Coordinates of C-alpha atoms and ligand atoms in Angstrom, one line a residue:
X1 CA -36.3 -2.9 -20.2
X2 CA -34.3 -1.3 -22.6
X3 CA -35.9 1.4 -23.8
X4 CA -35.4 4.1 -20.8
X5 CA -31.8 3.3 -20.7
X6 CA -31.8 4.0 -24.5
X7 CA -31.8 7.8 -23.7
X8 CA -29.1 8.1 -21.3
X9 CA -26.8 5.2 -23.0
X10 CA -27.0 7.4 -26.3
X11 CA -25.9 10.3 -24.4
X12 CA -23.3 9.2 -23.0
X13 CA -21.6 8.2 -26.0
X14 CA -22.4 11.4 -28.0
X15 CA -19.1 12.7 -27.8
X16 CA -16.2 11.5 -29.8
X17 CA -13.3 10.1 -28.6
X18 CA -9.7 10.8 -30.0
X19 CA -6.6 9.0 -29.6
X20 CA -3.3 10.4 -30.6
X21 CA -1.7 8.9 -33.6
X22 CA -0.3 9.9 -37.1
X23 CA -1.6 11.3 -39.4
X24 CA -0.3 9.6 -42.3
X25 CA -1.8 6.9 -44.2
X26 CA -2.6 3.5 -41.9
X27 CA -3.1 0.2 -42.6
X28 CA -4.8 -2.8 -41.2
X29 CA -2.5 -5.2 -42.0
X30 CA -3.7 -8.1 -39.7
X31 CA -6.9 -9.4 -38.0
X32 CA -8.4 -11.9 -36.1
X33 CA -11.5 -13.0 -34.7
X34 CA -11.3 -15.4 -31.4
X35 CA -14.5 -17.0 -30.4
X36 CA -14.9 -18.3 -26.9
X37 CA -17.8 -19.4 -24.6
X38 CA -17.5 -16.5 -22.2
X39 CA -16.5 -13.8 -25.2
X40 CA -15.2 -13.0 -28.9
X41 CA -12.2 -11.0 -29.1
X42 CA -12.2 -9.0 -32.6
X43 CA -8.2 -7.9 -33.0
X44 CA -6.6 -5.5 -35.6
X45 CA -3.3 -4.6 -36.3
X46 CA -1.9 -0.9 -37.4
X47 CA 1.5 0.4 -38.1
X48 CA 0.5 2.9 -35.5
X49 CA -2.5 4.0 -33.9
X50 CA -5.1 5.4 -36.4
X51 CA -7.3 8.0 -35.1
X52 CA -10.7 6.8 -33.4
X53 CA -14.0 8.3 -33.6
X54 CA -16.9 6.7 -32.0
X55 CA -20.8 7.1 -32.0
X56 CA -23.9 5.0 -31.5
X57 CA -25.0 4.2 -34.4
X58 CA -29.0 4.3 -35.2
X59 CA -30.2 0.8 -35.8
X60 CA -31.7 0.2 -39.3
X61 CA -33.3 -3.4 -40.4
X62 CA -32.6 -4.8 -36.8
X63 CA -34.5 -5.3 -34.0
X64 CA -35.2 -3.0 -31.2
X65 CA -33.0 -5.5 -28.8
X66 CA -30.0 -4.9 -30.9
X67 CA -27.0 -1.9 -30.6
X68 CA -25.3 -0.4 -33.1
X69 CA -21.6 1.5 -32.7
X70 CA -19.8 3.0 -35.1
X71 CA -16.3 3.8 -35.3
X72 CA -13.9 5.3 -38.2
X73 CA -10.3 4.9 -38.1
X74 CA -8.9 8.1 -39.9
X75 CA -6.6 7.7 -42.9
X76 CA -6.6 3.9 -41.9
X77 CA -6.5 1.4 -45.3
X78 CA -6.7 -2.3 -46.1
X79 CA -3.3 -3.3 -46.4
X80 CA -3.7 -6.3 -48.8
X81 CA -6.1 -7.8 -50.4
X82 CA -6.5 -10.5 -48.0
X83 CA -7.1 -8.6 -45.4
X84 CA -9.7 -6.7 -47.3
X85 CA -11.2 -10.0 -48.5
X86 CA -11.5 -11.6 -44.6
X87 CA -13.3 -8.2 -43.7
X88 CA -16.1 -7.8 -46.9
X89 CA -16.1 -11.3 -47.2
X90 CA -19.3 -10.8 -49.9
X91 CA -20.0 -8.4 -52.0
X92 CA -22.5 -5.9 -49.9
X93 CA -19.0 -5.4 -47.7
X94 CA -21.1 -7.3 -45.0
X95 CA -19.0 -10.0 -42.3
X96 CA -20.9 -11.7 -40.1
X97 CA -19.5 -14.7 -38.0
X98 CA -21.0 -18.2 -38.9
X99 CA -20.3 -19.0 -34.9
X100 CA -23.5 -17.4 -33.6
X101 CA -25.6 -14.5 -34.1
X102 CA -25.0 -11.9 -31.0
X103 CA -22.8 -9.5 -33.2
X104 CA -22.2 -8.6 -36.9
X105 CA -19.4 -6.1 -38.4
X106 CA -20.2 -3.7 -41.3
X107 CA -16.7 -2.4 -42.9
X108 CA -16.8 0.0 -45.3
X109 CA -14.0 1.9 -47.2
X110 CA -14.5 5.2 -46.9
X111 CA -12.3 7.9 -48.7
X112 CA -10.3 9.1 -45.6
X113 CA -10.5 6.0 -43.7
X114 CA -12.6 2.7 -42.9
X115 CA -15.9 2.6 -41.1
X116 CA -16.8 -0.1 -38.8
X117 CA -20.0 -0.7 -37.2
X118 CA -20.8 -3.2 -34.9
X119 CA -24.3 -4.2 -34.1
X120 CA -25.0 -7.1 -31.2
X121 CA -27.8 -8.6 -29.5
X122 CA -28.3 -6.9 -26.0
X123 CA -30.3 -10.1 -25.3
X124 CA -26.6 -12.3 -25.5
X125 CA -24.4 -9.9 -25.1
X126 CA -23.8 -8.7 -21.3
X127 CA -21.0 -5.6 -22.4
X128 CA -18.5 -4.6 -25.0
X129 CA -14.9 -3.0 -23.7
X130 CA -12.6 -1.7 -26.0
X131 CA -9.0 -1.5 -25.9
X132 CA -5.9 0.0 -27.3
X133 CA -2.6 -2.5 -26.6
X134 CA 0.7 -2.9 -28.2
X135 CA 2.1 -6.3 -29.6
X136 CA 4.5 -8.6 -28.7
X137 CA 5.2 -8.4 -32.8
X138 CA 5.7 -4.7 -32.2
X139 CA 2.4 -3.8 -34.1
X140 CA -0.3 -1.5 -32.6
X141 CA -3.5 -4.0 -32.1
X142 CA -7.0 -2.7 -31.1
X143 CA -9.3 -5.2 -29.3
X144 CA -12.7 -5.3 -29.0
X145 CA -14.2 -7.8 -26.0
X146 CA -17.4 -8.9 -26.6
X147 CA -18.6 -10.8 -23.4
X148 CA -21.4 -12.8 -23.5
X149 CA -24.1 -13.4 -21.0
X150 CA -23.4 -16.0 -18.4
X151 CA -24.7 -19.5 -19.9
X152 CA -27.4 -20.8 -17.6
X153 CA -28.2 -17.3 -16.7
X154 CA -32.1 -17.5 -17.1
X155 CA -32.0 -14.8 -20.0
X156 CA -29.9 -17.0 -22.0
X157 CA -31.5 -20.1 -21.4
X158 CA -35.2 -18.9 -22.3
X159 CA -33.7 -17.5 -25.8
X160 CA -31.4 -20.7 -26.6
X161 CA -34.6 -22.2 -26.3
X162 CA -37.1 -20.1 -28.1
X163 CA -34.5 -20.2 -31.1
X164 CA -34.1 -24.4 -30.9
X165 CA -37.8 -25.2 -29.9
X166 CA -41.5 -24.3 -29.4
X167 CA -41.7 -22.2 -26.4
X168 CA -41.3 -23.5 -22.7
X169 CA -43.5 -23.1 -20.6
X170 CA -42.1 -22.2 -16.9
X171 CA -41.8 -24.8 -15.4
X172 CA -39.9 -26.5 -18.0
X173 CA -37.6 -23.5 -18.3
X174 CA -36.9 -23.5 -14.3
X175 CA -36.1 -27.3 -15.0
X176 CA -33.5 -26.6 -17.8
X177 CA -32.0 -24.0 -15.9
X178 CA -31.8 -26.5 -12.7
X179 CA -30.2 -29.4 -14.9
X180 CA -27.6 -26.8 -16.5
X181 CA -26.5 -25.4 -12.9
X182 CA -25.9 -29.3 -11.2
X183 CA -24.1 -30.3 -14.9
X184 CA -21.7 -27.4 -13.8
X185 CA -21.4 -28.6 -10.5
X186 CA -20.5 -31.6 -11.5
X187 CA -18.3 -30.5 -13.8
X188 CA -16.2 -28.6 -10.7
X189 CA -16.1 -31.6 -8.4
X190 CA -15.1 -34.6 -10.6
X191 CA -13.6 -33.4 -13.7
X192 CA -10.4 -34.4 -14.8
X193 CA -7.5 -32.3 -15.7
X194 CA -7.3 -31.4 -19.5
X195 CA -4.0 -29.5 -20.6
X196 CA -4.0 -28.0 -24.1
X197 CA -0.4 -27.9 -26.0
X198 CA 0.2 -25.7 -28.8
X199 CA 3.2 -26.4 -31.1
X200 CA 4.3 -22.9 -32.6
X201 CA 4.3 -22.8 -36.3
X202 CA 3.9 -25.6 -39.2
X203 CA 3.8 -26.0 -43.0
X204 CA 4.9 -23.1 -45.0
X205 CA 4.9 -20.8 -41.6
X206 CA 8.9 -22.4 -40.2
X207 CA 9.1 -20.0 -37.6
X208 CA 12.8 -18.7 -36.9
X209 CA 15.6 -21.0 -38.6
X210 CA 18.3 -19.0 -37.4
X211 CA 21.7 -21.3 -37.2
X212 CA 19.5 -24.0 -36.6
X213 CA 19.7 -27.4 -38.6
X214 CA 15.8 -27.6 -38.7
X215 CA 13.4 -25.3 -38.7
X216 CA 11.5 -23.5 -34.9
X217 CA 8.4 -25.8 -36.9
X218 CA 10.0 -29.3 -36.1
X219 CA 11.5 -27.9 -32.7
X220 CA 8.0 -27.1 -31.2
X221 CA 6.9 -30.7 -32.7
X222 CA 9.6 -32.7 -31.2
X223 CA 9.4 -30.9 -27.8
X224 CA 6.3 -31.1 -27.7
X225 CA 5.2 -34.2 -28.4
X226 CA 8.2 -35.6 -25.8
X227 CA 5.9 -33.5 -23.4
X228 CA 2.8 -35.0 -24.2
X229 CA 3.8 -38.2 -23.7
X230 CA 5.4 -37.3 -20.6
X231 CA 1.9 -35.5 -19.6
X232 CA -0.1 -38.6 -20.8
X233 CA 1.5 -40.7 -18.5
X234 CA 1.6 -38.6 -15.7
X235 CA -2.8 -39.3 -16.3
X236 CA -3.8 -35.7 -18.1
X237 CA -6.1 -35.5 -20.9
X238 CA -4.2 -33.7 -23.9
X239 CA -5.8 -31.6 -26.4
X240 CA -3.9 -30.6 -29.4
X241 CA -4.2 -27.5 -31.5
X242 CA -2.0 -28.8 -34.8
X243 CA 0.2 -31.3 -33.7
X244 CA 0.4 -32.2 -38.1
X245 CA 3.3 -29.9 -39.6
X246 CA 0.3 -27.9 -40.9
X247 CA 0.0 -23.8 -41.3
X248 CA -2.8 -22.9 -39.0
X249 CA -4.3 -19.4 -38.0
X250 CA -3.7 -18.0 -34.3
X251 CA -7.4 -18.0 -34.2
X252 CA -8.2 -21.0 -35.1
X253 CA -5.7 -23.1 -32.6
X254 CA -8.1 -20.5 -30.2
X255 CA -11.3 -21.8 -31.6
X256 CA -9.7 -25.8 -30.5
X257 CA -9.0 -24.9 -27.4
X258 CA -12.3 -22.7 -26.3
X259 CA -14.4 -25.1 -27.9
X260 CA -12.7 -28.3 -27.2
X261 CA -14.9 -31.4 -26.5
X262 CA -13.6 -31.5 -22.6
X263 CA -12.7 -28.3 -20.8
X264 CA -9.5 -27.2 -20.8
X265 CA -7.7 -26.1 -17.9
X266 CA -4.8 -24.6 -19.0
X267 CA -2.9 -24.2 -22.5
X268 CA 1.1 -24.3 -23.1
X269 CA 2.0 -22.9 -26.6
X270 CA 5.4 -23.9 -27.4
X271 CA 7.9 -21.5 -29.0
X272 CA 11.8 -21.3 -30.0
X273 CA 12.9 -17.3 -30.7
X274 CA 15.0 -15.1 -32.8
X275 CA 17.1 -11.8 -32.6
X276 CA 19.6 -10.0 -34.6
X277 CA 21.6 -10.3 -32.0
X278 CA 23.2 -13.5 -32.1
X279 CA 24.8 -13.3 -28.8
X280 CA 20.7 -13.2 -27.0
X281 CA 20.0 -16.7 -25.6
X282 CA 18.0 -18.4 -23.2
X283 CA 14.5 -18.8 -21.6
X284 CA 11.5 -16.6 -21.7
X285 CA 8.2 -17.6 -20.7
X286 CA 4.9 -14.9 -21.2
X287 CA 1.8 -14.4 -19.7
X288 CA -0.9 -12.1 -20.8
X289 CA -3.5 -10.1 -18.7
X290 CA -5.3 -6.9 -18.3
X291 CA -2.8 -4.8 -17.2
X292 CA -1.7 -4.9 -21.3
X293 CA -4.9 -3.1 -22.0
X294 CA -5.7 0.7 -22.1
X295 CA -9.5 1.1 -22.3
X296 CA -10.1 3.3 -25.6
X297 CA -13.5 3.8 -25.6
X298 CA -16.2 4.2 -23.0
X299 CA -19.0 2.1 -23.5
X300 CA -22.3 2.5 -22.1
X301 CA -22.2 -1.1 -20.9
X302 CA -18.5 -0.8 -19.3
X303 CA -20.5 -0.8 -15.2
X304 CA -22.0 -4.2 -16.3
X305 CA -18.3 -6.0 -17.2
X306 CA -17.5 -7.9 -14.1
X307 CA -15.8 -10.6 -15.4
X308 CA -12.8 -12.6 -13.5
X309 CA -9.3 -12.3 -16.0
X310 CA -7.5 -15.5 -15.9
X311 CA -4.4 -13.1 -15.6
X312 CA -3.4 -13.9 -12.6
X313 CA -3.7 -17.7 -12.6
X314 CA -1.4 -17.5 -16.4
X315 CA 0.7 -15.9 -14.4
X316 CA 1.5 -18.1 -11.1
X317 CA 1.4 -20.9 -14.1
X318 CA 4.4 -19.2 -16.1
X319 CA 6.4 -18.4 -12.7
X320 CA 5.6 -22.2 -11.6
X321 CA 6.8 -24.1 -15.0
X322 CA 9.6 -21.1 -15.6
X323 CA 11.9 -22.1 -12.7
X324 CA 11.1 -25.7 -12.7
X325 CA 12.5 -25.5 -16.3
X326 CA 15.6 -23.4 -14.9
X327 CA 16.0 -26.0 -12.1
X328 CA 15.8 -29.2 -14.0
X329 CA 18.1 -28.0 -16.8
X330 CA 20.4 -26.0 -14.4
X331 CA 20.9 -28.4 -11.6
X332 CA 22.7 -27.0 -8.5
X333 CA 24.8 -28.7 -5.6
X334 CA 25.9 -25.9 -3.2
X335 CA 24.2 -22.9 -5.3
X336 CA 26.9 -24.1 -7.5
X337 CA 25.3 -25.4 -11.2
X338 CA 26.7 -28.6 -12.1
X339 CA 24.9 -29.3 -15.6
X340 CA 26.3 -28.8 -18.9
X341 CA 23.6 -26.8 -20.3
X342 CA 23.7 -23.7 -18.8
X343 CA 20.3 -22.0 -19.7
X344 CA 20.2 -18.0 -18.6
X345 CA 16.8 -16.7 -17.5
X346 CA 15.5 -14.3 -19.4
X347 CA 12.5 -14.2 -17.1
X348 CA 8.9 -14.3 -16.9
X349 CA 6.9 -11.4 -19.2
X350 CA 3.8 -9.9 -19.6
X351 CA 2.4 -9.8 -23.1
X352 CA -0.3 -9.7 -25.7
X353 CA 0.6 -12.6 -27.9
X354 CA -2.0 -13.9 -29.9
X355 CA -2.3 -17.1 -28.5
X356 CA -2.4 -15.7 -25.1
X357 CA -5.0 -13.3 -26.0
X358 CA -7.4 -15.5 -27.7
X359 CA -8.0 -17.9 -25.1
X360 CA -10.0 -18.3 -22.5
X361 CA -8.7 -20.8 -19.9
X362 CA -4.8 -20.1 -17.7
X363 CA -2.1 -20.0 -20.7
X364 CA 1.7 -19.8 -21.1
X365 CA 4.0 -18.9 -23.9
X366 CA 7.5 -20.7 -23.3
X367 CA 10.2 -19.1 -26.0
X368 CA 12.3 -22.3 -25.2
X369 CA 15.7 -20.7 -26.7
X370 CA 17.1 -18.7 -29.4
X371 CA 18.0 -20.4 -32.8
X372 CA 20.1 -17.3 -33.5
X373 CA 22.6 -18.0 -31.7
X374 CA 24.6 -20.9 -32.2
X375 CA 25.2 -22.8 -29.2
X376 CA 21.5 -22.4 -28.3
X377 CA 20.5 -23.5 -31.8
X378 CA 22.6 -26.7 -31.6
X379 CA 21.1 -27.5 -27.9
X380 CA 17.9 -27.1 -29.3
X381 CA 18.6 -29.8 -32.0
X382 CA 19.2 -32.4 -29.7
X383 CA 16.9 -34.8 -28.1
X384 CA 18.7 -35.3 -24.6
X385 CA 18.3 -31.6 -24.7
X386 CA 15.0 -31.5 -25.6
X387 CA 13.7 -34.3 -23.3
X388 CA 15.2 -31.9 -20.3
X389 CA 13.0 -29.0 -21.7
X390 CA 10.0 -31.2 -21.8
X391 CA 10.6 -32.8 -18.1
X392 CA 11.2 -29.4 -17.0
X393 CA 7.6 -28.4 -18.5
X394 CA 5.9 -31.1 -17.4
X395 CA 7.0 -31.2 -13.8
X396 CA 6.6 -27.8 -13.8
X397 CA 2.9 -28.2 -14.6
X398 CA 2.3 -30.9 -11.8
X399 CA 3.7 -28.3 -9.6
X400 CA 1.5 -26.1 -10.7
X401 CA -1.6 -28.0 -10.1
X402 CA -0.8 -29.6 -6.9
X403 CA -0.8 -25.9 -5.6
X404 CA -3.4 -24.0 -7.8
X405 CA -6.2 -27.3 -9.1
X406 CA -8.3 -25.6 -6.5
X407 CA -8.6 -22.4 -7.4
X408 CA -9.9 -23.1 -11.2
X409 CA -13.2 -21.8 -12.2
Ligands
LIG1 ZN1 7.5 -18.9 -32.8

């Protein structure tokens, strides 16, 4: 199957691709690896955009069902030392993922910049895209989306099982397949609703202190966990990323969620924000999807990623919870607001936040308020205050639901 594809696959990515960017000397100074069920998303972060060259790469101990690409970032560096010890995490400069085995990374330092070659399993992997996008941190991050082949397609299913057991014979196989296809079913009809809650920060990472008497860390906590309760009752499952006051990786509150032990349907990661500006106040809820991404690279697999962005859904989700917030805080009688609070909008946004980016099911960042400035910061202290942000959340996901529950994958 693959081999006559081979040809025009390798042609196609013969020629080098450029981006514009400095010249000066790069670093990586961040990355992360989000696994999922559907895809992995490798991100890095530059202090500007290094230049990109891209090749096929030939294949050397691997088997003939395997693709190699190589890319070098010119002038780009390790910026620390733990970045450079996540990406050669032995001593042959060799990372592999302990997840599963469809890809492996080779880094290498070379003298004018760092080579990276990735080589997957054509067998699991359906296509890699890669894409240029910039921050919400102000960084310039470079994603590569490896999306795997559909679980219960008949592919998959005949290799999960040669690699677990003795060979099926057909008529097994057609039976596994059948049993995966009504479990999904299933799945679709009955399931419950499972909401995942992320509380920003914890441990040595505070998050913004601002004029705040405690920390963003103990704001996230305290709101959120007055929402899970409120979500608990209401009948929801609730899955957790870190609700101890813990320091936990953006990818690994990913990892929860994609791999949690029910489904989840939809993820609210709980923030409180900061500016130099201590005048900036009010609420901000984000949303990531495609339209954040610039395709970089041309790969040969690009006419073979079909694959449905839960963009749109984040998106109806953040406008839905957004002005139930806004209504429940800012109560009107006349278009006249009547409560004390007074919380401006400072709208819904698109952007790449980590959070956002790693996972798989609908998700929404809400920046609850700004503990720069002082009036906000004291609001945010205060547990009537607080219960009014977590009503307004929590309503705002009913809402949600009771006009989008159908619609979920
Ligand atoms: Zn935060």
């Amino acid at each position: 199957m693959v081999g006559g594809r081979v040809t025009k696959y390798y042609l196609y990515l013969m020629g080098l691709l450029w981006l514009s960017g400095l010249q000066a000397n790069l670093t990586v100074d961040r990355f992360f690896e989000h696994l999922g069920q559907k895809t992995d998303k490798l991100v890095f972060y530059f202090h500007g955009m290094p230049k990109l060259e891209h090749t096929v790469a030939p294949l050397h101990d691997e088997p003939e069902h395997y693709r190699a690409e190589r890319f070098i970032f010119h002038k780009l560096h390790f910026a620390n030392d733990q970045v450079r010890k996540l990406l050669l995490l032995n001593s042959k400069g060799y990372y592999h993922n302990g997840h599963h085995q469809c890809y492996k990374l080779k880094f290498k330092q070379l003298e004018d910049g760092l080579e990276l070659i990735l080589i997957y399993d054509l067998r699991q992997v359906q296509c890699v895209e890669y894409h240029s996008f910039k921050a919400i941190s102000g960084f310039d991050g470079f994603l590569i989306q490896i999306n795997h082949k559909l679980v219960g397609s008949q592919e998959l299913v005949a290799l999960q099982n040669q690699e677990k057991q003795p060979p099926l014979n057909l008529t097994n196989q057609n039976k596994l397949a059948i049993k995966n296809r009504l479990a999904l079913e299933k799945y679709k009809l009955n399931h419950e609703i499972t909401i995942g809650l992320d509380y920003g920060h914890g441990g040595t990472d505070q998050g913004a202190m601002g004029l705040s008497a405690q920390p963003e860390k103990i704001i996230t906590r305290q709101v959120g966990f007055k929402l899970k309760k409120l979500l608990v009752d209401l009948g929801y499952n609730i899955i957790e990323t870190c609700p101890d006051d813990l320091k936990m990786d953006l990818d690994e509150r990913t990892y929860l969620i994609n791999f949690a032990n029910k489904p989840v349907d939809l993820l609210i990661s709980i923030h409180a924000n900061y500016a130099a500006n201590s005048g900036a106040m009010g609420l901000e809820t984000f949303f990531s999807d495609q339209q954040l991404f610039k395709t970089v690279v041309q790969s040969c697999l690009m006419d073979q990623c079909q694959r449905n962005s839960s963009g749109e859904t984040s998106k109806k989700l953040a406008n839905i919870v957004h002005e139930t917030v806004l209504e429940l805080v800012n109560p009107k009688i006349g278009g006249q607001v009547i409560g004390n609070y007074n919380l401006k909008d400072r709208k819904v946004r698109c952007s790449a936040a980590q959070i956002l980016l790693g996972v798989e099911c609908p998700a929404i960042l809400i920046e609850l308020g700004y503990l720069s400035n002082l009036q906000e910061a004291k609001k945010l202290n205060e547990p009537a205050y607080q219960e009014f942000l977590a009503q307004g959340i929590a309503q705002g996901v009913v809402n949600f639901l009771a006009a989008y529950s159908s619609t979920f994958d």
